[in-house]
mmCIF file of C-alpha atoms and ligand atoms in Angstrom:
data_model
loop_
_atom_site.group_PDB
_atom_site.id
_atom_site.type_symbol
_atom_site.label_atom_id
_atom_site.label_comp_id
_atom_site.label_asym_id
_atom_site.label_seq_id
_atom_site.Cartn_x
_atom_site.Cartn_y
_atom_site.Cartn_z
ATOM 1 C CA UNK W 1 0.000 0.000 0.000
ATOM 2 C CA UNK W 2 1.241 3.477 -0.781
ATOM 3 C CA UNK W 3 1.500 6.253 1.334
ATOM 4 C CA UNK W 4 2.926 9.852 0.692
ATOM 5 C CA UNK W 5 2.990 12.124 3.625
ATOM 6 C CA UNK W 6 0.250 11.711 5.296
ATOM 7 C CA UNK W 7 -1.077 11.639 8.650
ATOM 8 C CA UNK W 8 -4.328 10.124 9.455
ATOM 9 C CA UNK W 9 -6.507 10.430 13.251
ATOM 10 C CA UNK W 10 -7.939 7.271 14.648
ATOM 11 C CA UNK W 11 -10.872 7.879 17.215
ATOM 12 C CA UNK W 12 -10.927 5.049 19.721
ATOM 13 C CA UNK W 13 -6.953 4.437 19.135
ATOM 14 C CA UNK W 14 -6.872 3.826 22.984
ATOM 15 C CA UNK W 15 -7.764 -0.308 22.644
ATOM 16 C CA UNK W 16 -8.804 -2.896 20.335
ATOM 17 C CA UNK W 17 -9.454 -2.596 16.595
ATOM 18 C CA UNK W 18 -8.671 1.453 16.797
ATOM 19 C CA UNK W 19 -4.930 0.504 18.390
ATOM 20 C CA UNK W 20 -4.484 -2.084 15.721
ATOM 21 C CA UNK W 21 -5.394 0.516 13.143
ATOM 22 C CA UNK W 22 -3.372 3.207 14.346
ATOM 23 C CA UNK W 23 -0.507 0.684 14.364
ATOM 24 C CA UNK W 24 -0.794 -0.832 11.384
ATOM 25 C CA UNK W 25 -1.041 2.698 9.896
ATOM 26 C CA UNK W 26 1.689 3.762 11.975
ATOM 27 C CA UNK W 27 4.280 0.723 10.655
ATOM 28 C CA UNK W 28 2.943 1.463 6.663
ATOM 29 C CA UNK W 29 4.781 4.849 7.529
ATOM 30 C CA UNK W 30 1.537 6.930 8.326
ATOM 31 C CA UNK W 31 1.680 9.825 10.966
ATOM 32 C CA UNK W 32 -0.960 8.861 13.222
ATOM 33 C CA UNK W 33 -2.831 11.034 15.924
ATOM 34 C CA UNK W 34 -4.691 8.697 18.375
ATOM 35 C CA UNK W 35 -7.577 9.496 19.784
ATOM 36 C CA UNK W 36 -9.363 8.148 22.694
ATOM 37 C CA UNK W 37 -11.287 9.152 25.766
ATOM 38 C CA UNK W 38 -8.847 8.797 28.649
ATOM 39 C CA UNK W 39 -5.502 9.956 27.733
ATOM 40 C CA UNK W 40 -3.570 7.291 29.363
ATOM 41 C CA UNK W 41 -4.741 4.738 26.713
ATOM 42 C CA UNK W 42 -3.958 6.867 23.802
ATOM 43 C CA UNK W 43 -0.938 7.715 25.518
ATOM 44 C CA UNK W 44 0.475 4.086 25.508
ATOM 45 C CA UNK W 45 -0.400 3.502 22.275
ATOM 46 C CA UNK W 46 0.914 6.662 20.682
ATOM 47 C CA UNK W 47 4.342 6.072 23.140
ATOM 48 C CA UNK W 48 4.199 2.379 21.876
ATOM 49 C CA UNK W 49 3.847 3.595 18.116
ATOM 50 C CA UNK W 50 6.977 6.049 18.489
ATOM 51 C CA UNK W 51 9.594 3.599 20.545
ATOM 52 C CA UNK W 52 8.697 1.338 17.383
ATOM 53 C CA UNK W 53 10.168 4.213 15.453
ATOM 54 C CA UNK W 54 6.767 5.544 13.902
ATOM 55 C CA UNK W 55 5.125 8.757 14.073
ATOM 56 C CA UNK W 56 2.308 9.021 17.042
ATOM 57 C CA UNK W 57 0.543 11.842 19.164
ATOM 58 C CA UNK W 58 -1.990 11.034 21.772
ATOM 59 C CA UNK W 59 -5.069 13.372 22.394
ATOM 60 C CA UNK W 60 -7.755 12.472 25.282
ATOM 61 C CA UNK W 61 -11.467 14.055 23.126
ATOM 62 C CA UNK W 62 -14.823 12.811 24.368
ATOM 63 C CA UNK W 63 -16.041 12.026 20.911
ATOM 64 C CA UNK W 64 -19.300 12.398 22.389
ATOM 65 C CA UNK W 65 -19.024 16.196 22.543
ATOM 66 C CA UNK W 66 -19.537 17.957 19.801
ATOM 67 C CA UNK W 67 -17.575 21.195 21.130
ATOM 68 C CA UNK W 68 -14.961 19.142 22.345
ATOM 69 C CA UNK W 69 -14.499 17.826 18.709
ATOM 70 C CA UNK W 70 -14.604 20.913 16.478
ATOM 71 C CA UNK W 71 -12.106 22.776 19.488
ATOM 72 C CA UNK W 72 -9.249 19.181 19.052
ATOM 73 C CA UNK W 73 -10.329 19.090 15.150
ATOM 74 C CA UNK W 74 -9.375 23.029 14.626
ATOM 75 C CA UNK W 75 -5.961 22.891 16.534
ATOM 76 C CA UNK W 76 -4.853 19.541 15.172
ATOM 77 C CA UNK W 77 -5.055 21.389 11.553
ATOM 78 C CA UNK W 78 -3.080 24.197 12.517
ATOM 79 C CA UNK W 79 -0.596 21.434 14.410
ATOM 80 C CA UNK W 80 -0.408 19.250 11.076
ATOM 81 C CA UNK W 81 -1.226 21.081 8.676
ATOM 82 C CA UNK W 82 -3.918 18.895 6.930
ATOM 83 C CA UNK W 83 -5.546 15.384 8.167
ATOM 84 C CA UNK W 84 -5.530 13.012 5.135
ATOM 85 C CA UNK W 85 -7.491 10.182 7.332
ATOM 86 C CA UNK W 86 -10.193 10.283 9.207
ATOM 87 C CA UNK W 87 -11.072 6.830 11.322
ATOM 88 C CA UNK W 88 -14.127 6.943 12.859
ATOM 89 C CA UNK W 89 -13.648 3.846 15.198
ATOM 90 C CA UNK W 90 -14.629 4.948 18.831
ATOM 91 C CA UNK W 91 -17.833 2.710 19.992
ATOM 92 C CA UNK W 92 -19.588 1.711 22.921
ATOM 93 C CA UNK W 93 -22.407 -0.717 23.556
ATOM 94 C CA UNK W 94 -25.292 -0.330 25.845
ATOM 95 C CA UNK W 95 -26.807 -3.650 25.229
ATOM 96 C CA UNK W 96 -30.877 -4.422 26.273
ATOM 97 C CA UNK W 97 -34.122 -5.452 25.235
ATOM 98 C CA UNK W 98 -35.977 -2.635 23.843
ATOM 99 C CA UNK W 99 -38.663 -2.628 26.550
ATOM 100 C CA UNK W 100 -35.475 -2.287 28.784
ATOM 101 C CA UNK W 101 -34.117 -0.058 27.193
ATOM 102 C CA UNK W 102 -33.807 3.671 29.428
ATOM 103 C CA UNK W 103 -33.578 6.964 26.633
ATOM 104 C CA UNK W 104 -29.927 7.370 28.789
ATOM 105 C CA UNK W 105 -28.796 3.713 26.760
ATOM 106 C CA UNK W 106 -30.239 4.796 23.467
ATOM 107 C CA UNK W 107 -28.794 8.604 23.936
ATOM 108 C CA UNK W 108 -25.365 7.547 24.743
ATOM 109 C CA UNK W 109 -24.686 4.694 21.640
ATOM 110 C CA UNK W 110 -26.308 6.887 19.299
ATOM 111 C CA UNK W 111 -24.321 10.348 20.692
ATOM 112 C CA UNK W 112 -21.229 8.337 20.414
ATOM 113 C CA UNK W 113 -21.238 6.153 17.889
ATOM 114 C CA UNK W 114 -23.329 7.779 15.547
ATOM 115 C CA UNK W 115 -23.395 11.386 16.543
ATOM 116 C CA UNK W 116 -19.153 11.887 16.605
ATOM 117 C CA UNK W 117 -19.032 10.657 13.007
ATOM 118 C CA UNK W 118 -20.868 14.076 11.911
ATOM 119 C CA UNK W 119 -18.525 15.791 14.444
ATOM 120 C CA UNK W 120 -15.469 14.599 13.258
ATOM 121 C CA UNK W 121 -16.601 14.071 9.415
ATOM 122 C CA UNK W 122 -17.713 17.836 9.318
ATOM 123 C CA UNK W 123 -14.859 18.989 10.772
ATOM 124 C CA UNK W 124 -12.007 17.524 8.863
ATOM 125 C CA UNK W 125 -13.998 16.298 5.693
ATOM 126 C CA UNK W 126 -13.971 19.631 4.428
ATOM 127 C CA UNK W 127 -10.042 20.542 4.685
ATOM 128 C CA UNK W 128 -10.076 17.299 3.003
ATOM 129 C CA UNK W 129 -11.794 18.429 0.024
ATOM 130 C CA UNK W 130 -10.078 21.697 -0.284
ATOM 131 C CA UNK W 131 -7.039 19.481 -0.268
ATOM 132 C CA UNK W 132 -8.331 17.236 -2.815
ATOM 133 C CA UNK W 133 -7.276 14.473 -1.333
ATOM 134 C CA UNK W 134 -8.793 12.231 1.666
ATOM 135 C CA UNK W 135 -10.067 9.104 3.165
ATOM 136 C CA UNK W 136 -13.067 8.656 5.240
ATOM 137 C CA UNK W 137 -13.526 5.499 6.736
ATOM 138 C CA UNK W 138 -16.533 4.457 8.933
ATOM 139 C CA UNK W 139 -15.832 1.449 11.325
ATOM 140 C CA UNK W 140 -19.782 0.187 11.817
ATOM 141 C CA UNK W 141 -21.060 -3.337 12.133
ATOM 142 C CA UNK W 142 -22.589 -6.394 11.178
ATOM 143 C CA UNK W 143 -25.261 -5.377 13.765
ATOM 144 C CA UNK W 144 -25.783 -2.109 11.331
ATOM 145 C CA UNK W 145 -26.773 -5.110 8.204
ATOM 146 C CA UNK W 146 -28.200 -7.714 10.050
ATOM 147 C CA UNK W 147 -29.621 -6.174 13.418
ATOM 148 C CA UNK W 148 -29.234 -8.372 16.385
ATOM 149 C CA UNK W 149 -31.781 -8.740 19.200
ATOM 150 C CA UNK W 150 -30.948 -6.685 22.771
ATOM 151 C CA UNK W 151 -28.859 -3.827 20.128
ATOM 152 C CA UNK W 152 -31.335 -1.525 19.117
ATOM 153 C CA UNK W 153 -29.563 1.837 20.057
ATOM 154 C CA UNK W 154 -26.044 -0.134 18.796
ATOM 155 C CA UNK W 155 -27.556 -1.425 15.569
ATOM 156 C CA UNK W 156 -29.562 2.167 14.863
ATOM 157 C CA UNK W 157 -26.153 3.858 15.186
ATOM 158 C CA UNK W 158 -24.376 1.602 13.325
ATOM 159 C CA UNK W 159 -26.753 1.312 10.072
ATOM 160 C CA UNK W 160 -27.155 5.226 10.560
ATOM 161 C CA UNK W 161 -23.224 5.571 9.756
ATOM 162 C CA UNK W 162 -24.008 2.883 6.514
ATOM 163 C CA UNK W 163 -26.450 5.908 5.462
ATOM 164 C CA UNK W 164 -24.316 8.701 6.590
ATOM 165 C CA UNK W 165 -21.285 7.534 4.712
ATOM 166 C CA UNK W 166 -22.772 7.047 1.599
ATOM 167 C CA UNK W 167 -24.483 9.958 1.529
ATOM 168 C CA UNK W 168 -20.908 12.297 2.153
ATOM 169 C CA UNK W 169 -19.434 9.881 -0.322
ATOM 170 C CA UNK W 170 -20.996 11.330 -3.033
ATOM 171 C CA UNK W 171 -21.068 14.933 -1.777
ATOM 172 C CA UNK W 172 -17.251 14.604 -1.899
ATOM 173 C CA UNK W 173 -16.424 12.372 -4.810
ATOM 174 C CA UNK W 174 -15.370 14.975 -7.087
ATOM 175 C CA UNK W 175 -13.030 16.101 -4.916
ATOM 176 C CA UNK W 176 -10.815 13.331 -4.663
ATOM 177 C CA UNK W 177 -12.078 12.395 -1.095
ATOM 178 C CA UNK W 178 -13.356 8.671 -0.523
ATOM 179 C CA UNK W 179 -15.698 6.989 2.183
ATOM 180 C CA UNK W 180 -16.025 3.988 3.499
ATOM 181 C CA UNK W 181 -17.393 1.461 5.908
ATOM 182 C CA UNK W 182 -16.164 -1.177 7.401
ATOM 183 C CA UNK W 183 -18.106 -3.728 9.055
ATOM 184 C CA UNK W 184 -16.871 -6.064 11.494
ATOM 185 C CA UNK W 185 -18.268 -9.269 12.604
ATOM 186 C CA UNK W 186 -17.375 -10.323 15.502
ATOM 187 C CA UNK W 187 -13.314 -9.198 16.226
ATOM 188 C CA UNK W 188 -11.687 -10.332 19.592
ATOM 189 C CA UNK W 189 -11.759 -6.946 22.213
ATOM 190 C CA UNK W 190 -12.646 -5.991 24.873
ATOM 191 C CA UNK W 191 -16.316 -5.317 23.719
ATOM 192 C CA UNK W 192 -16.300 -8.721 23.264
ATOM 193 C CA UNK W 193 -14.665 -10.253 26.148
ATOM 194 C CA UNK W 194 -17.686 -8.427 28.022
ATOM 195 C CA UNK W 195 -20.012 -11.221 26.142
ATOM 196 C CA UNK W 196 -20.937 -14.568 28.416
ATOM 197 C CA UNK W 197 -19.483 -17.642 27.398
ATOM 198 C CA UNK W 198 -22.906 -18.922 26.024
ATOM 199 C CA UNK W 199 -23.476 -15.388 23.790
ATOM 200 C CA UNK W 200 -19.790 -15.811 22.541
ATOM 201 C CA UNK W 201 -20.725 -19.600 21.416
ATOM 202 C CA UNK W 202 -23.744 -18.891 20.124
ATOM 203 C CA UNK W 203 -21.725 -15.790 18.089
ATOM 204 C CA UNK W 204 -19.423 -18.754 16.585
ATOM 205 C CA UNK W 205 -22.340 -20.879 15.461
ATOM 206 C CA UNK W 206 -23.368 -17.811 13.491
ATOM 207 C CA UNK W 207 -20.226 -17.795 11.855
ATOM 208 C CA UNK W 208 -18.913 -19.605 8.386
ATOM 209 C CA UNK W 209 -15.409 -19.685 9.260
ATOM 210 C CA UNK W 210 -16.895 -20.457 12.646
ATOM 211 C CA UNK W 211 -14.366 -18.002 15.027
ATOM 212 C CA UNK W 212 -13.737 -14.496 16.556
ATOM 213 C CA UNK W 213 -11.893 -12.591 13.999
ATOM 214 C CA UNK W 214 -8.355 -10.440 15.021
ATOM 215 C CA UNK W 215 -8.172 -6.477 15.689
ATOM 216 C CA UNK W 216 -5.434 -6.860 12.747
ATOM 217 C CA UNK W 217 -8.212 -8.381 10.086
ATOM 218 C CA UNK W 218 -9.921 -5.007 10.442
ATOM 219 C CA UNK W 219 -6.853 -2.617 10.359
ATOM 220 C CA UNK W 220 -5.815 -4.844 6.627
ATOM 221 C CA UNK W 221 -8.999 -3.849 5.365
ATOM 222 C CA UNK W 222 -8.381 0.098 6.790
ATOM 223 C CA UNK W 223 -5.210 -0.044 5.859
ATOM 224 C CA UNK W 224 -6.206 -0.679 2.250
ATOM 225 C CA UNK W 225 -9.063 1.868 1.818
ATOM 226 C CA UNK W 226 -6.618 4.218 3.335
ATOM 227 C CA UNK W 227 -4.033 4.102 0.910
ATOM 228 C CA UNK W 228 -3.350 5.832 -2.683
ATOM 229 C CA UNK W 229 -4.271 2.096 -4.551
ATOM 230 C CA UNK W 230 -7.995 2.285 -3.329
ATOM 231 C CA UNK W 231 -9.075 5.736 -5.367
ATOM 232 C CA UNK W 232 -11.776 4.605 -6.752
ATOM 233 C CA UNK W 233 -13.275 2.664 -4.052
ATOM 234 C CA UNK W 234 -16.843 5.095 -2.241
ATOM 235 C CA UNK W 235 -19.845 4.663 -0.873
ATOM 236 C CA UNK W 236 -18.627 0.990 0.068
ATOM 237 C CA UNK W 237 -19.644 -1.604 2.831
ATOM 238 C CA UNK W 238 -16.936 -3.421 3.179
ATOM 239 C CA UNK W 239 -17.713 -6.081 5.540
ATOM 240 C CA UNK W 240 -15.007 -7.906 7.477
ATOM 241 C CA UNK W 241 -17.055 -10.824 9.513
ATOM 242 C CA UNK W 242 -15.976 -14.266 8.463
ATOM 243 C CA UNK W 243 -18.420 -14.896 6.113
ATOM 244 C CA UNK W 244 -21.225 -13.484 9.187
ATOM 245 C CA UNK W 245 -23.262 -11.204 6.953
ATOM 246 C CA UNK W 246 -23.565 -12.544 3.263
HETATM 247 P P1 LIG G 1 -13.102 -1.357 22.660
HETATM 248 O O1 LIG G 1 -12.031 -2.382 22.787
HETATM 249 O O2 LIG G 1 -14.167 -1.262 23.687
HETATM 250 O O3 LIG G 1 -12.379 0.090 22.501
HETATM 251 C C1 LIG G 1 -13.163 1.219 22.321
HETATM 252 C C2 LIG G 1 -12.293 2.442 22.114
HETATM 253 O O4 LIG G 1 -13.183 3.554 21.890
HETATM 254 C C3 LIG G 1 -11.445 2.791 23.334
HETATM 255 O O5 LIG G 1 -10.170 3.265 22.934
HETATM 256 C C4 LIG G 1 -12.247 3.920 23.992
HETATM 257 O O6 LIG G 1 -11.467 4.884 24.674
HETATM 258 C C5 LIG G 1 -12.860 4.590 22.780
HETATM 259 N N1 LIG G 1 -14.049 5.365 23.173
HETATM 260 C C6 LIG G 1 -15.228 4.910 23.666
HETATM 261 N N2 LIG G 1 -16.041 5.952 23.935
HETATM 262 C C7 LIG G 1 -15.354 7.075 23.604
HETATM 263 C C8 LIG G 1 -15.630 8.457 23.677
HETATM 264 N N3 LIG G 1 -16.813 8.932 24.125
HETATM 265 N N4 LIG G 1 -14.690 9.340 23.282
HETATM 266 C C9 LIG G 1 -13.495 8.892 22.815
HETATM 267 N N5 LIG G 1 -13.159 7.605 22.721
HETATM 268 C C10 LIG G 1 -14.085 6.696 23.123
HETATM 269 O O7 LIG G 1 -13.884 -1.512 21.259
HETATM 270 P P2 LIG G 1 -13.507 -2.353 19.944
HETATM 271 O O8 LIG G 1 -14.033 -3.710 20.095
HETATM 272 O O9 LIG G 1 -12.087 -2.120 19.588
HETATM 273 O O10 LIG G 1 -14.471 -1.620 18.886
HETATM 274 C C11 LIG G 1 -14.030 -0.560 18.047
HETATM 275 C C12 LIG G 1 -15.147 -0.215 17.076
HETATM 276 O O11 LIG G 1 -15.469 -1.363 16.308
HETATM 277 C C13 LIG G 1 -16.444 0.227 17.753
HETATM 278 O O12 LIG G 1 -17.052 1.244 17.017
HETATM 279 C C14 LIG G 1 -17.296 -1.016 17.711
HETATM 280 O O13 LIG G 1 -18.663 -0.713 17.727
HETATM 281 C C15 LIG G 1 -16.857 -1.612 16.405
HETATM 282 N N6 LIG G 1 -17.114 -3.045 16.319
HETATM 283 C C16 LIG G 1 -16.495 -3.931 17.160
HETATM 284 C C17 LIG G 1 -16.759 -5.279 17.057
HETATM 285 C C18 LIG G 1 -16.092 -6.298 17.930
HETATM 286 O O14 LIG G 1 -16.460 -7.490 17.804
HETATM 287 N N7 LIG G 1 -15.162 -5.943 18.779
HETATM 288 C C19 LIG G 1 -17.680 -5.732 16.099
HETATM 289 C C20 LIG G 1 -18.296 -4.831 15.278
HETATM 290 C C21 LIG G 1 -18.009 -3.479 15.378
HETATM 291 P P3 LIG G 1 -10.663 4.522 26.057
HETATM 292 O O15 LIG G 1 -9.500 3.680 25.613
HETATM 293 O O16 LIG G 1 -10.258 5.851 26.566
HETATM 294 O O17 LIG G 1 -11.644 3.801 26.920
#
């Protein structure tokens, strides 16, 4: 994969898929600025990233909060100059039947998950396109196709960002900016260590290749819709799920 000079920002860089993407990006020669809610997560991986000999920063945002966003978004351009890629990867599950379900479980997936995509899209998408040059990608869900019972808020949020993306996608084609989704399937975290043992085998027998997938499956696919050789590649779902969701 080919990249010249750029830097990219990875929300949820702290853990998980978001720290495999900002290191894969980081080894592929990538300036990265890792993003993540406390600062001492972001900060290990960004530390990590540059004793490795790459290029890292760490900065704690609440992706949550809109002001918070568009404050980190406006002095990271002035720091760097431009943002080539944006990540959106920064998630959280509230998981519940619906009749369970309290407005504070539905308001907090949707406000992060959903809600910072706008944030951060509308903040650094449009540098992007001035640049004529960028890469939007989405990191959504299987849940977001498929739905899953006990995920309304989670699967809401995370077909919103199918919609969301291909709608920017074409407001930005012509100027040389891309966007993308990625879906993941099931990918071994931390969100999914939370899952009992029965939930997580019940997962499997969902699953053709019948396993949890790797944080580094999802930063491949990143990695490549990321880079210079995937130009003509918008609007896309690309789903990464062991076979989950076809
Ligand atoms: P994870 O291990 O729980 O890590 C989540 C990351 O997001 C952490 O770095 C966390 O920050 C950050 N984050 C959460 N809320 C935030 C906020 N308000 N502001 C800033 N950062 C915030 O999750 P993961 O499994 O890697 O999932 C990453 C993404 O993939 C999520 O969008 C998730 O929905 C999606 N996904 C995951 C799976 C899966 O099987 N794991 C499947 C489908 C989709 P801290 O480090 O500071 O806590």
């Amino acid at each position: 994969m080919t990249f010249t000079n750029r830097t990219a920002l990875v929300t949820g860089a702290g853990r998980g898929i978001g720290k495999a993407i900002a290191e894969k990006l980081a080894a592929s020669g990538v300036t990265v600025i890792c993003v993540s809610k406390s600062a001492e997560s972001c900060g290990a991986v960004a530390a990590a990233i540059t004793a490795a000999g790459g290029k890292a920063v760490a900065r704690a945002v609440d992706v949550s909060d809109g002001a918070a966003v568009a404050l980190a978004s406006a002095e990271l351009l002035k720091e760097f100059g431009k943002i080539d890629i944006l990540v959106n990867n920064a998630g959280i599950t509230r998981d519940g039947l619906l009749a369970r379900m309290s407005d504070d479980d539905w308001n907090a997936v949707l406000q992060t998950n959903l809600n910072s995509c706008f944030y951060w899209t509308k903040a650094i998408g449009w540098p992007m396109c001035r640049n004529r040059w960028g890469r939007i990608i989405n990191i959504s869900s299987v849940t977001g196709i498929m739905g899953n019972a006990g995920q309304a808020n989670y699967g809401a949020a995370k077909a919103g960002m199918i919609g969301f993306t291909k709608s920017i996608a074409k407001e930005f084609a012509k100027r040389g900016v891309t966007a993308n989704v990625v879906a993941p399937g099931f990918i071994k975290t931390d969100m999914t260590a939370e899952l009992s043992e029965e939930v997580q085998k019940g997962a499997t027998a969902l699953i053709p290749m019948q396993r949890f997938g790797e944080a580094a499956d999802i930063a491949n696919a990143v990695a490549f819709l990321s880079a210079e050789e995937s130009s003509y590649v918008t609007g896309q779902v690309f789903a990464v799920d062991g076979g989950m969701a076809m």
